[in-house]
Structure formats: C-alpha cells, structure tokens
CSV table of C-alpha atoms in Angstrom, one decimal:
chain,number,residue,atom,x,y,z
U,105,UNK,CA,-0.1,0.1,-0.1
U,106,UNK,CA,1.0,3.4,-1.0
U,107,UNK,CA,-0.3,6.7,1.0
U,108,UNK,CA,-0.2,9.8,-0.9
U,109,UNK,CA,-1.0,13.6,-0.1
U,110,UNK,CA,-1.6,15.6,-3.9
U,111,UNK,CA,-1.7,15.2,-7.4
U,112,UNK,CA,-0.7,12.0,-8.2
U,113,UNK,CA,0.9,11.7,-11.7
U,114,UNK,CA,0.1,9.2,-14.2
U,115,UNK,CA,3.3,7.5,-12.7
U,116,UNK,CA,3.3,5.1,-16.2
U,117,UNK,CA,3.4,8.0,-18.7
U,118,UNK,CA,4.7,11.0,-16.3
U,119,UNK,CA,8.1,11.6,-17.2
U,120,UNK,CA,10.0,11.2,-13.9
U,121,UNK,CA,13.4,11.9,-12.9
U,122,UNK,CA,14.8,11.1,-9.1
U,123,UNK,CA,17.8,12.9,-8.0
U,124,UNK,CA,19.6,11.9,-4.7
U,125,UNK,CA,22.6,12.1,-2.9
U,126,UNK,CA,24.6,13.0,0.3
U,127,UNK,CA,23.1,14.3,2.7
U,128,UNK,CA,26.3,16.6,3.9
U,129,UNK,CA,26.3,18.0,0.7
U,130,UNK,CA,29.6,20.4,-0.5
U,131,UNK,CA,28.7,23.9,-2.1
U,132,UNK,CA,30.2,22.2,-5.3
U,133,UNK,CA,27.2,19.0,-4.9
U,134,UNK,CA,24.3,21.8,-3.8
U,135,UNK,CA,25.3,24.4,-7.2
U,136,UNK,CA,25.2,21.4,-10.1
U,137,UNK,CA,22.5,19.4,-8.3
U,138,UNK,CA,20.4,23.2,-8.3
U,139,UNK,CA,22.2,23.8,-12.2
U,140,UNK,CA,21.0,20.6,-13.5
U,141,UNK,CA,17.4,20.8,-12.0
U,142,UNK,CA,16.7,24.0,-12.9
U,143,UNK,CA,17.4,23.0,-16.9
U,144,UNK,CA,15.5,19.6,-16.8
U,145,UNK,CA,12.6,20.4,-14.5
U,146,UNK,CA,10.3,21.7,-17.2
U,147,UNK,CA,10.6,18.4,-19.1
U,148,UNK,CA,10.7,15.6,-15.8
U,149,UNK,CA,9.0,16.0,-12.5
U,150,UNK,CA,12.0,15.5,-9.8
U,151,UNK,CA,11.6,12.6,-7.2
U,152,UNK,CA,13.7,12.1,-4.3
U,153,UNK,CA,13.5,11.7,-0.5
U,154,UNK,CA,13.3,14.8,1.4
U,155,UNK,CA,16.3,14.7,3.1
U,156,UNK,CA,18.8,16.8,3.9
U,157,UNK,CA,21.3,18.1,1.5
U,158,UNK,CA,21.1,16.9,-2.2
U,159,UNK,CA,17.3,15.9,-1.5
U,160,UNK,CA,15.8,18.7,-0.4
U,161,UNK,CA,17.6,21.1,-2.8
U,162,UNK,CA,16.7,19.2,-5.7
U,163,UNK,CA,12.9,19.1,-4.5
U,164,UNK,CA,13.6,23.3,-4.1
U,165,UNK,CA,15.1,23.3,-7.1
U,166,UNK,CA,12.3,22.2,-9.3
U,167,UNK,CA,9.7,24.3,-7.1
U,168,UNK,CA,11.9,27.4,-8.3
U,169,UNK,CA,11.8,26.4,-11.6
U,170,UNK,CA,8.1,25.8,-11.7
U,171,UNK,CA,8.4,22.3,-12.0
U,172,UNK,CA,6.9,19.6,-10.2
U,173,UNK,CA,8.4,17.3,-7.8
U,174,UNK,CA,7.8,14.0,-5.5
U,175,UNK,CA,8.9,13.2,-2.2
U,176,UNK,CA,9.4,9.8,-1.1
U,177,UNK,CA,9.2,9.6,2.6
U,178,UNK,CA,10.4,7.2,5.4
U,179,UNK,CA,7.8,8.1,7.6
U,180,UNK,CA,4.1,8.7,7.8
U,181,UNK,CA,2.8,10.9,5.3
U,182,UNK,CA,1.6,13.1,8.0
U,183,UNK,CA,5.4,13.3,9.7
U,184,UNK,CA,7.8,15.9,8.3
U,185,UNK,CA,11.0,14.4,9.1
U,186,UNK,CA,13.9,16.1,9.2
U,187,UNK,CA,11.9,18.4,10.6
U,188,UNK,CA,14.3,21.3,9.3
U,189,UNK,CA,12.2,20.6,5.9
U,190,UNK,CA,9.4,21.3,6.8
U,191,UNK,CA,8.5,24.3,5.3
U,192,UNK,CA,9.4,22.8,2.3
U,193,UNK,CA,7.4,19.7,3.2
U,194,UNK,CA,4.7,21.9,3.8
U,195,UNK,CA,4.9,23.7,-0.2
U,196,UNK,CA,5.1,19.9,-2.0
U,197,UNK,CA,2.1,18.4,0.4
U,198,UNK,CA,-0.2,21.3,-0.8
U,199,UNK,CA,1.2,21.9,-4.4
U,200,UNK,CA,2.8,18.8,-5.6
U,201,UNK,CA,3.2,15.1,-4.3
U,202,UNK,CA,3.9,12.9,-1.2
U,203,UNK,CA,4.4,9.6,-1.2
U,204,UNK,CA,5.1,7.0,2.0
U,205,UNK,CA,4.2,3.3,2.5
U,206,UNK,CA,4.2,4.8,6.2
U,207,UNK,CA,0.6,5.9,7.7
U,208,UNK,CA,-0.7,8.6,9.8
U,209,UNK,CA,2.2,10.0,11.9
U,210,UNK,CA,4.9,7.2,12.1
U,211,UNK,CA,7.7,7.9,13.1
U,212,UNK,CA,11.2,7.4,11.1
U,213,UNK,CA,13.2,4.8,11.7
U,214,UNK,CA,16.7,3.2,10.3
U,215,UNK,CA,15.1,0.3,8.6
U,216,UNK,CA,12.8,2.4,6.9
U,217,UNK,CA,14.9,4.4,4.7
U,218,UNK,CA,16.0,1.6,2.4
U,219,UNK,CA,12.4,0.6,2.0
U,220,UNK,CA,12.2,4.4,1.2
U,221,UNK,CA,15.4,4.3,-1.3
U,222,UNK,CA,13.7,1.6,-3.5
U,223,UNK,CA,10.8,3.1,-4.1
U,224,UNK,CA,12.2,6.3,-5.2
U,225,UNK,CA,14.5,4.6,-7.7
U,226,UNK,CA,11.5,2.1,-9.3
U,227,UNK,CA,9.0,5.6,-9.0
U,228,UNK,CA,11.6,6.6,-12.2
U,229,UNK,CA,13.2,5.7,-15.1
U,230,UNK,CA,16.4,7.0,-14.4
U,231,UNK,CA,18.5,7.8,-11.5
U,232,UNK,CA,20.7,11.0,-11.2
U,233,UNK,CA,23.2,10.9,-8.5
U,234,UNK,CA,25.2,14.4,-8.3
U,235,UNK,CA,27.1,14.3,-5.2
U,236,UNK,CA,28.2,10.3,-3.1
U,237,UNK,CA,30.0,9.7,-0.7
U,238,UNK,CA,30.9,5.8,1.0
U,239,UNK,CA,29.5,4.4,2.4
U,240,UNK,CA,25.9,6.3,2.1
U,241,UNK,CA,22.0,5.8,1.9
U,242,UNK,CA,22.5,7.2,-1.6
U,243,UNK,CA,23.9,3.7,-2.7
U,244,UNK,CA,21.3,1.7,-1.2
U,245,UNK,CA,19.1,4.2,-4.0
U,246,UNK,CA,21.7,3.0,-6.5
U,247,UNK,CA,21.3,-0.4,-6.1
U,248,UNK,CA,17.7,-0.6,-6.0
U,249,UNK,CA,17.7,1.2,-9.7
U,250,UNK,CA,20.5,-0.9,-11.2
U,251,UNK,CA,18.5,-4.0,-9.9
U,252,UNK,CA,15.3,-2.7,-11.9
U,253,UNK,CA,17.2,-2.1,-14.7
U,254,UNK,CA,16.8,1.6,-14.8
U,255,UNK,CA,19.9,3.8,-15.7
U,256,UNK,CA,22.5,6.0,-13.5
U,257,UNK,CA,23.7,9.2,-14.2
U,258,UNK,CA,26.7,10.9,-11.8
U,259,UNK,CA,28.1,14.2,-11.8
U,260,UNK,CA,32.2,13.3,-11.9
U,261,UNK,CA,33.6,14.6,-8.2
U,262,UNK,CA,37.5,15.6,-8.0
U,263,UNK,CA,40.1,12.9,-7.9
U,264,UNK,CA,41.6,11.1,-4.8
U,265,UNK,CA,37.9,11.4,-2.3
U,266,UNK,CA,35.3,9.1,-1.8
U,267,UNK,CA,33.3,9.5,-4.8
U,268,UNK,CA,31.1,6.8,-5.4
U,269,UNK,CA,30.0,9.5,-8.5
U,270,UNK,CA,33.3,8.7,-10.0
U,271,UNK,CA,33.5,4.9,-8.9
U,272,UNK,CA,30.1,4.3,-10.5
U,273,UNK,CA,31.2,6.2,-13.7
U,274,UNK,CA,34.3,4.0,-13.9
U,275,UNK,CA,31.6,1.0,-13.5
U,276,UNK,CA,29.9,2.0,-16.2
U,277,UNK,CA,27.1,5.2,-15.1
U,278,UNK,CA,26.5,7.4,-17.5
U,279,UNK,CA,29.0,11.0,-16.9
U,280,UNK,CA,26.7,13.7,-16.9
U,281,UNK,CA,28.2,17.3,-15.9
U,282,UNK,CA,24.8,19.4,-16.9
U,283,UNK,CA,21.0,19.5,-17.3
U,284,UNK,CA,21.6,19.3,-20.9
U,285,UNK,CA,23.9,16.1,-20.9
U,286,UNK,CA,21.5,14.7,-19.0
U,287,UNK,CA,18.6,16.0,-21.4
U,288,UNK,CA,20.1,14.6,-24.3
U,289,UNK,CA,21.1,11.5,-22.8
U,290,UNK,CA,17.2,10.8,-22.8
U,291,UNK,CA,16.8,12.0,-26.2
U,292,UNK,CA,14.9,15.1,-25.1
U,293,UNK,CA,17.5,18.1,-27.0
C-alpha cells in the first residue's frame, strides 16, 4: 500500500527523474544540483527523498524552476522528517506530491529508509546522483535502480576523494556535467 497527498500523476506516462545524493553535500554538489534541476525540471518531474542535502536541494530547485516534484518519505505521510524541512514539506504537500508506505504519523526509523529508497528508484527510469560518498544511503538507491534496470547518471567529483559518483562512472554509469547532458542522453535535446 502506498499513501499519498497531492496530485498523483500518471506514473506510467509522466516523465520522472529521481535525484539523490549526500546529506552532507559540498557547495559544489549543491550548485551542480541546482543547475541541472533548473534545466531538466520543465521536462521531468523530480523525485527524491526529502532528506537534508541533495534531496531537499533537488526538490527546492524543481519548485524554483516552476517544475513538479515528488517526495518519497521514510516515515508516515503526515510526519515531517527532518523537521528542518518543514516549510519544504508543507509546500510539496500543498502543491506537489508526497508518497509513503507508512500511514499518518508513523515515526522514521533506520530500517524505513532503504525501503523508501527502493520506491524512489522504482518511480523513474533514470536515477541522477549529483554527489555521494561511501558508505551512504544513496548507494542503496543506486543498487535498487540497477536491480530494476534503471539508467544511472552521475556527476563527476574531484580525484582522490571517496566519491561514489566517480566509482559508479568507472563501472558504467553515464557521466553528466549539465542539465543539457541529461536531456541529450534521454533524447530530449
């Protein structure tokens, strides 16, 4: 069972891209996420997990670009987590879409986030990772996406850093440096 609040798109027809990454992102990760989402959000609704860092930046960038966004929660549909995202949560609940496996005010717990991540991966045909490190929850989303046969796009990071994106690119993920790269790879340019 999935619970939702907001406008439920035709998920089988609606063009969706999931965007995830580090909760402790750098200014580079923040800026590149904003830049890419600003370009792609008119063509794609942005799916993410409402976590601190890249997730909330992706949601906000989609809203700022007058696009649509979908937040998948690891808690109840009526529970805002993290609370620091309460204004963003309210905006998405009012004008976009929130999805959760959990009803009402079910509290978050560590076991719920990998389950949330599999839903994020399943909703879209493409997963965009703008900044991530090992170990991380982002990688559970990546593994779910790969298991589901989804495309994984990654933004490269500087050398000699524990970058999950760089390793994923070495293993075959598509390297993207801009929103135009994403649109081109998806045949939208």
